[in-house]
């Protein structure tokens, strides 16, 4: 995570109004030669400066460790998670995290981040258009503690947010549309016969890890089972109908159905583009990301 | 951007709005609160889901009604009082709106000004303590508003948070208070109160002072530069009355602007007065004042003086006022048209004319004539605060029938009888006496010391001369002072034959016996605080800076210094925080850090990834001759910092010894 070391601070409208109020209070004190009014005016001035110092301190030594966006469905609400690290010796409050690439005015608030600790915040965001957004910058801002100063810092990041086509369509999942390459299910539900090991991939179910082998010092391996009656699906764009978006949404629906029914599947997006057969969260994400990419290209071209 | 405040926050805001009204109660027209408080109650009921918020139409009507009420109460919408009335109403009205973040900020910001407006009405220790509490609450709510929803709203937490924040501002506040240049000007031309509420006015009619002496509120406090005059010479001149209509007298309006700046105060007595805010235009000075000086240029601009040696403000000041005065024991010459002091009502009753004629024939001069009147009073007149109504022919009723009254009756009738004999005379209203605070050197003059006496022009001496007929009828009133005299019951006053006996009665009073010293101590603190607050002007500021070695600093430079101090505060605040981070290291950590520095000199630099164990193991390998002691240091340090036992002083000493041994 790259961060801009600079912290920017400016008085906001409330700060400017407070500044003018201080001047008015000093004039009032002078007009009536009233030391108590002067005292309140100086208190306000001290509070103003304290507010500036504390506002600056509220973002001090605060880092973004990681940010993750879950795949979001078109016209639905997406979700994400951010990991912040507070390295300072003070608690931080009301940190606004702004991600303009999601939406210009999009932000969420991390209400409290304890000193010398990490804090994790789940957030939701409006997911509108199909596509892949490359998130390059995150801004953290704060007006804590008195709302008079707006302080912010910019972080350069590399992350992406994927919005895939909505899973909808009238067509039922075509049963064994095409028998493709031999694919052995990892789920172990179709058959009980152990076939072989393969390397653990992110998204694989931990229940299928061969823990005994792992305990003996071998790398994390996943057991494969074979009963010869696997259901393999090639979800082909050509087998859908309607306009382009409708067809992508149908594919999205099939992907979800295959995943729910624990089938192995692959998507074919034309003659040249076909993803390998697979299943699991990672595979699902890859498929939906492809659909998102295609949807974005289509939207751009039309 | 920020979330709407929670219900608890809104309730706290209502509490703050109510609290802010407290100092204004009893000062402003009650109808202002009759409008404001129900609005707060309405909001309170809404927060408890009892009633809906008012519609826009109702709100518009309430706004119009509030403006109307303020306009009617203060006969206009300009002036400090109207502005304060509008502020109080505005806060109440704002709370009837749906409170969003912006509204909460408006209410909190306005609270500062509502507080400041109360300082224009009163400046004392009580309002200062109230202000401290109010500022703590405002600051805490400002903080809580931005802290979000995980905030606690019990009073103790709010006071603790607010107190911490206010304490953090104190160093800068104090420095700015001391060095920020005091300038005065009338950039804002608000009118102050139109009338004082003291009971003194430009007209003297029996009944104004007797009501005043029933109140034991402090009128002013006086501190003499050297020694004070004797108790029976403590006559505090306020105003004279020259136009006579029986027992009713009016003043001559002959005040003129005077130059008081840069003039030394010279006289038999020099003193400093802190006058209560209720006295409007009035200024009280020891008989006979020769000069009055106010602390600021603006206030001096409003000072007026008359040939009768009385002083006034052009407009009511409406706030506690500090001034210095110089007075002489005798009335020095002033040019006045004496004919006005001989004016009499058209008809003087025949019986009074006879009395005057007889006395005049038996007298050689003013003083012997005055003695005749004194003798007449001494014969069968009685001093009482409840003389009853004198009817239409008031002077004759008092002098010939009722023969009982209080200082005003005696002073006005004395002046009347003097004029009837052809001696120019007038009535003077003010205070007589004052009680010395035995804890300090100042006098407390309370409303109970309010008094009236007469002045007669003595042609032979060529000056005005004071005559106090009350001294004949109620000598104890002057010898004891009003505060003590009116504490006694009427029966005790009549029974007492000497000052000592009266004082014995006074000291037997339950409240006096148990609370006198306490109330004097409170008064002393109040006086010290008032003096500090009111006396700290440009002159005092310069004195203080001179003591600090900053002679001849111009206002411009003082302003510059103030800005520099503010910047310095910013830097020091940051530095202190950094330092506090360093100080948070334990003693063992500090020793370990020293060891790291020592080892670094021997090219054994601690890597970022190394903990104390790996680092010191490496050090042992690189310094085999010190391996044993480094290992010992390592064990001691790890036990001290990470061991299950609490920090151990003995172990710490051994750690220090080990470090020294490694270093040697």
Coordinates of N, CA and C in Angstrom, one line a residue, chain A residues 12 14-15 17-18 20-22 24-47 49-50 52-54 56-57 60-61 88-90 93-94 96 98 107 109 111-112 115 143-148 150, chain B residues 1-2 80 101-102 105 109 112-113 115-116 119-120 123 127-128 135 139 142-143 146-150 165-166 168-169 172-173 176-177 180 182-188 190 192 296 298 319 529 532-534 536 566 569-570 573-574 577-578 581 584:
Chain A
X12 N -12.9 24.0 7.6 CA -14.1 23.9 6.7 C -15.0 25.1 7.0
X14 N -17.5 25.4 9.0 CA -17.8 25.5 10.4 C -16.6 26.2 11.1
X15 N -15.4 25.8 10.6 CA -14.1 26.4 11.1 C -14.1 27.9 10.8
X17 N -16.6 29.9 10.2 CA -17.6 30.6 10.9 C -17.1 30.7 12.4
X18 N -16.5 29.7 12.9 CA -15.9 29.8 14.3 C -14.9 30.8 14.4
X20 N -14.6 33.5 12.5 CA -15.3 34.8 12.5 C -15.9 35.1 13.9
X21 N -16.4 34.1 14.5 CA -17.0 34.2 15.8 C -16.0 34.7 16.8
X22 N -14.8 34.1 16.7 CA -13.7 34.6 17.6 C -13.4 36.0 17.5
X24 N -15.4 38.3 16.4 CA -16.6 39.0 16.9 C -16.5 39.1 18.4
X25 N -16.1 38.0 19.0 CA -16.0 37.9 20.5 C -14.9 38.9 21.0
X26 N -13.8 39.0 20.3 CA -12.7 39.9 20.7 C -13.2 41.4 20.6
X27 N -13.9 41.6 19.5 CA -14.5 43.0 19.3 C -15.5 43.3 20.4
X28 N -16.3 42.4 20.8 CA -17.3 42.5 21.8 C -16.6 42.9 23.1
X29 N -15.5 42.1 23.4 CA -14.7 42.3 24.6 C -14.1 43.7 24.6
X30 N -13.6 44.1 23.5 CA -13.0 45.4 23.4 C -14.0 46.5 23.5
X31 N -15.1 46.3 22.9 CA -16.2 47.4 22.9 C -16.7 47.6 24.4
X32 N -16.8 46.6 25.1 CA -17.3 46.7 26.5 C -16.2 46.6 27.5
X33 N -15.0 46.6 27.1 CA -13.8 46.5 28.0 C -14.2 45.4 29.0
X34 N -14.6 44.3 28.5 CA -15.1 43.2 29.4 C -14.1 42.0 29.4
X35 N -13.4 41.8 30.5 CA -12.3 40.8 30.5 C -12.9 39.4 30.4
X36 N -14.1 39.2 30.9 CA -14.7 37.9 30.8 C -15.0 37.5 29.4
X37 N -15.5 38.5 28.7 CA -15.8 38.2 27.2 C -14.4 38.0 26.5
X38 N -13.4 38.7 26.9 CA -12.1 38.4 26.3 C -11.6 37.0 26.6
X39 N -11.9 36.6 27.9 CA -11.5 35.2 28.3 C -12.2 34.2 27.4
X40 N -13.5 34.4 27.2 CA -14.2 33.4 26.4 C -13.7 33.4 24.9
X41 N -13.3 34.6 24.4 CA -12.8 34.8 23.1 C -11.5 34.0 23.0
X42 N -10.6 34.2 24.0 CA -9.3 33.5 24.0 C -9.5 32.0 24.2
X43 N -10.5 31.6 24.9 CA -10.8 30.2 25.1 C -11.2 29.6 23.7
X44 N -12.0 30.4 23.0 CA -12.5 29.9 21.7 C -11.3 29.8 20.7
X45 N -10.3 30.7 20.8 CA -9.2 30.7 20.0 C -8.3 29.5 20.3
X46 N -8.2 29.2 21.6 CA -7.4 28.1 22.1 C -8.0 26.8 21.6
X47 N -9.4 26.8 21.7 CA -10.1 25.6 21.3 C -9.9 25.3 19.7
X49 N -7.3 26.2 18.0 CA -6.0 25.7 17.7 C -5.9 24.2 18.2
X50 N -6.5 24.0 19.3 CA -6.5 22.6 19.8 C -7.2 21.7 18.8
X52 N -7.3 22.1 15.7 CA -6.4 21.9 14.5 C -5.4 20.8 14.8
X53 N -4.8 20.9 16.0 CA -3.8 20.0 16.4 C -4.4 18.6 16.5
X54 N -5.5 18.5 17.1 CA -6.1 17.2 17.3 C -6.6 16.6 16.0
X56 N -5.4 17.0 13.1 CA -4.2 16.5 12.5 C -3.7 15.2 13.1
X57 N -3.8 15.1 14.4 CA -3.3 13.9 15.2 C -4.3 12.7 14.9
X60 N -2.8 10.8 12.2 CA -1.4 10.5 12.3 C -1.1 9.0 12.5
X61 N -0.1 8.6 11.8 CA 0.3 7.2 12.0 C -0.8 6.2 11.7
X88 N -0.3 4.9 16.1 CA -0.1 6.0 17.1 C -0.5 5.6 18.5
X89 N -0.2 6.4 19.4 CA -0.5 6.1 20.8 C -1.8 6.7 21.2
X90 N -2.6 7.1 20.3 CA -4.0 7.6 20.6 C -5.0 6.9 19.8
X93 N -10.8 8.4 15.9 CA -12.3 8.4 15.8 C -12.8 8.9 14.4
X94 N -13.9 8.5 14.0 CA -14.7 9.0 12.9 C -13.8 9.3 11.7
X96 N -13.3 9.0 7.9 CA -14.0 8.8 6.7 C -13.1 8.2 5.7
X98 N -12.8 7.6 1.8 CA -13.5 8.0 0.6 C -12.9 7.2 -0.6
X107 N -18.4 7.4 0.5 CA -17.5 7.2 1.7 C -18.2 6.4 2.7
X109 N -17.6 5.4 7.1 CA -16.9 5.9 8.3 C -16.4 4.7 9.2
X111 N -15.7 4.3 12.8 CA -16.0 5.1 13.9 C -14.9 5.1 15.0
X112 N -14.2 4.0 15.1 CA -13.2 4.0 16.2 C -12.1 3.0 15.8
X115 N -5.7 2.6 19.7 CA -4.3 2.9 19.5 C -3.5 1.6 19.4
X143 N -13.0 15.1 10.5 CA -13.2 16.4 11.0 C -13.2 16.4 12.6
X144 N -12.9 15.3 13.1 CA -12.8 15.1 14.5 C -11.7 16.0 15.1
X145 N -11.7 16.6 16.2 CA -12.7 16.4 17.3 C -13.8 17.5 17.3
X146 N -13.6 18.6 16.7 CA -14.6 19.7 16.8 C -15.3 20.1 15.5
X147 N -15.0 19.4 14.5 CA -15.7 19.7 13.2 C -15.3 21.0 12.6
X148 N -14.2 21.6 13.0 CA -13.8 22.9 12.4 C -12.7 22.7 11.3
X150 N -10.9 20.2 8.3 CA -11.1 19.0 7.4 C -9.6 18.5 7.1
Chain B
X1 N -22.4 15.3 6.1 CA -21.3 14.3 6.1 C -21.3 13.5 7.3
X2 N -21.5 14.2 8.5 CA -21.6 13.4 9.7 C -23.0 13.0 10.0
X80 N -28.1 45.5 23.3 CA -27.6 44.2 23.9 C -28.7 43.4 24.4
X101 N -27.0 17.6 12.1 CA -25.6 17.9 12.5 C -25.4 19.4 12.4
X102 N -25.9 20.1 11.3 CA -25.7 21.5 11.2 C -26.4 22.3 12.3
X105 N -24.6 22.2 15.5 CA -23.4 23.1 15.5 C -23.9 24.5 15.7
X109 N -22.5 26.8 18.8 CA -21.8 28.1 18.5 C -22.6 29.2 19.2
X112 N -22.0 30.0 22.9 CA -20.9 30.8 23.3 C -21.3 32.3 23.5
X113 N -22.1 32.7 22.5 CA -22.6 34.1 22.5 C -23.6 34.4 23.6
X115 N -23.6 32.9 26.4 CA -22.8 33.0 27.6 C -22.1 34.4 27.7
X116 N -21.6 34.8 26.6 CA -20.9 36.1 26.6 C -21.8 37.3 26.9
X119 N -22.2 38.1 30.4 CA -21.1 38.8 31.0 C -21.3 40.3 30.9
X120 N -22.1 40.7 29.9 CA -22.4 42.1 29.8 C -23.4 42.6 30.8
X123 N -20.7 40.6 36.1 CA -19.4 40.1 36.2 C -19.0 39.8 37.6
X127 N -20.7 34.1 38.2 CA -20.9 33.9 36.8 C -19.7 33.3 36.2
X128 N -18.5 33.6 36.8 CA -17.2 33.0 36.3 C -17.3 31.5 36.4
X135 N -18.7 26.2 29.7 CA -17.7 26.0 28.6 C -17.3 24.5 28.6
X139 N -18.0 22.4 25.2 CA -16.8 21.7 24.6 C -17.1 20.2 24.5
X142 N -19.6 19.4 21.9 CA -18.9 19.6 20.5 C -18.1 18.4 20.2
X143 N -17.4 17.9 21.2 CA -16.5 16.7 21.0 C -17.4 15.5 20.8
X146 N -18.8 14.9 17.4 CA -18.0 14.4 16.4 C -17.4 13.0 16.7
X147 N -17.6 12.6 17.9 CA -17.0 11.3 18.2 C -17.9 10.1 17.7
X148 N -19.2 10.5 17.4 CA -20.0 9.4 16.8 C -20.9 8.8 17.9
X149 N -21.4 7.6 17.5 CA -22.5 7.1 18.3 C -22.1 6.3 19.6
X150 N -20.8 5.9 19.6 CA -20.3 5.2 20.8 C -20.0 6.1 21.9
X165 N -10.5 18.7 28.0 CA -10.3 19.6 26.8 C -10.1 21.0 27.2
X166 N -10.9 21.5 28.2 CA -10.8 22.9 28.6 C -9.4 23.0 29.3
X168 N -6.7 21.6 28.5 CA -5.7 21.6 27.5 C -5.6 23.0 26.9
X169 N -6.7 23.8 26.9 CA -6.7 25.1 26.3 C -6.2 26.2 27.3
X172 N -2.7 28.3 26.9 CA -2.8 29.4 25.8 C -3.8 30.5 26.2
X173 N -4.9 30.1 26.8 CA -5.9 31.0 27.3 C -5.3 32.0 28.2
X176 N -2.7 34.3 26.5 CA -3.3 35.3 25.6 C -4.0 36.4 26.5
X177 N -4.6 35.9 27.6 CA -5.3 36.8 28.4 C -4.3 37.9 29.0
X180 N -2.4 39.6 25.3 CA -3.2 40.1 24.1 C -3.5 41.6 24.4
X182 N -4.9 45.0 25.2 CA -6.3 45.5 25.5 C -6.5 46.8 24.8
X183 N -7.4 46.8 23.9 CA -7.8 48.0 23.2 C -9.3 48.1 23.4
X184 N -9.7 49.4 23.4 CA -11.2 49.6 23.6 C -11.7 50.5 22.5
X185 N -12.8 50.3 22.1 CA -13.4 51.1 21.0 C -14.9 50.8 21.0
X186 N -15.5 51.7 20.2 CA -17.0 51.5 20.1 C -17.4 51.1 18.7
X187 N -16.7 50.0 18.2 CA -17.0 49.5 16.9 C -18.4 49.0 16.8
X188 N -18.8 48.4 17.9 CA -20.2 47.9 17.9 C -20.9 48.9 18.8
X190 N -23.8 48.9 20.5 CA -25.0 48.4 21.1 C -25.4 49.3 22.3
X192 N -26.7 49.8 26.0 CA -26.9 49.0 27.2 C -28.2 49.3 27.8
X296 N -10.9 52.7 31.0 CA -10.8 52.7 29.5 C -11.1 54.1 28.9
X298 N -12.9 54.4 26.3 CA -14.3 54.5 25.9 C -15.2 54.9 27.0
X319 N -22.9 47.3 33.3 CA -22.0 46.3 33.7 C -21.2 46.7 34.9
X529 N -11.4 38.8 42.9 CA -11.7 38.4 41.5 C -12.2 39.5 40.7
X532 N -9.4 41.8 39.8 CA -8.5 41.2 38.8 C -9.2 41.4 37.4
X533 N -10.5 41.1 37.4 CA -11.2 41.1 36.1 C -11.4 42.5 35.6
X534 N -11.7 43.4 36.5 CA -12.1 44.8 36.0 C -10.8 45.6 35.9
X536 N -7.8 44.6 35.1 CA -6.7 44.2 34.1 C -7.0 44.9 32.8
X566 N 0.5 31.8 20.1 CA -0.4 30.8 19.6 C 0.3 29.8 18.7
X569 N 2.3 27.6 21.0 CA 1.4 26.6 21.6 C 1.2 25.4 20.8
X570 N 1.0 25.7 19.5 CA 0.8 24.6 18.5 C 2.1 23.7 18.5
X573 N 2.6 21.9 21.9 CA 1.6 20.9 22.1 C 2.0 19.6 21.4
X574 N 2.5 19.8 20.2 CA 3.0 18.6 19.4 C 4.2 18.0 20.1
X577 N 3.5 16.0 23.1 CA 2.9 14.7 22.7 C 4.0 13.7 22.4
X578 N 5.0 14.2 21.5 CA 6.0 13.3 21.1 C 6.9 12.9 22.3
X581 N 5.3 10.4 24.4 CA 5.4 9.0 23.8 C 6.7 8.4 24.2
X584 N 6.8 7.4 27.8 CA 6.0 6.2 28.1 C 6.9 4.9 28.1

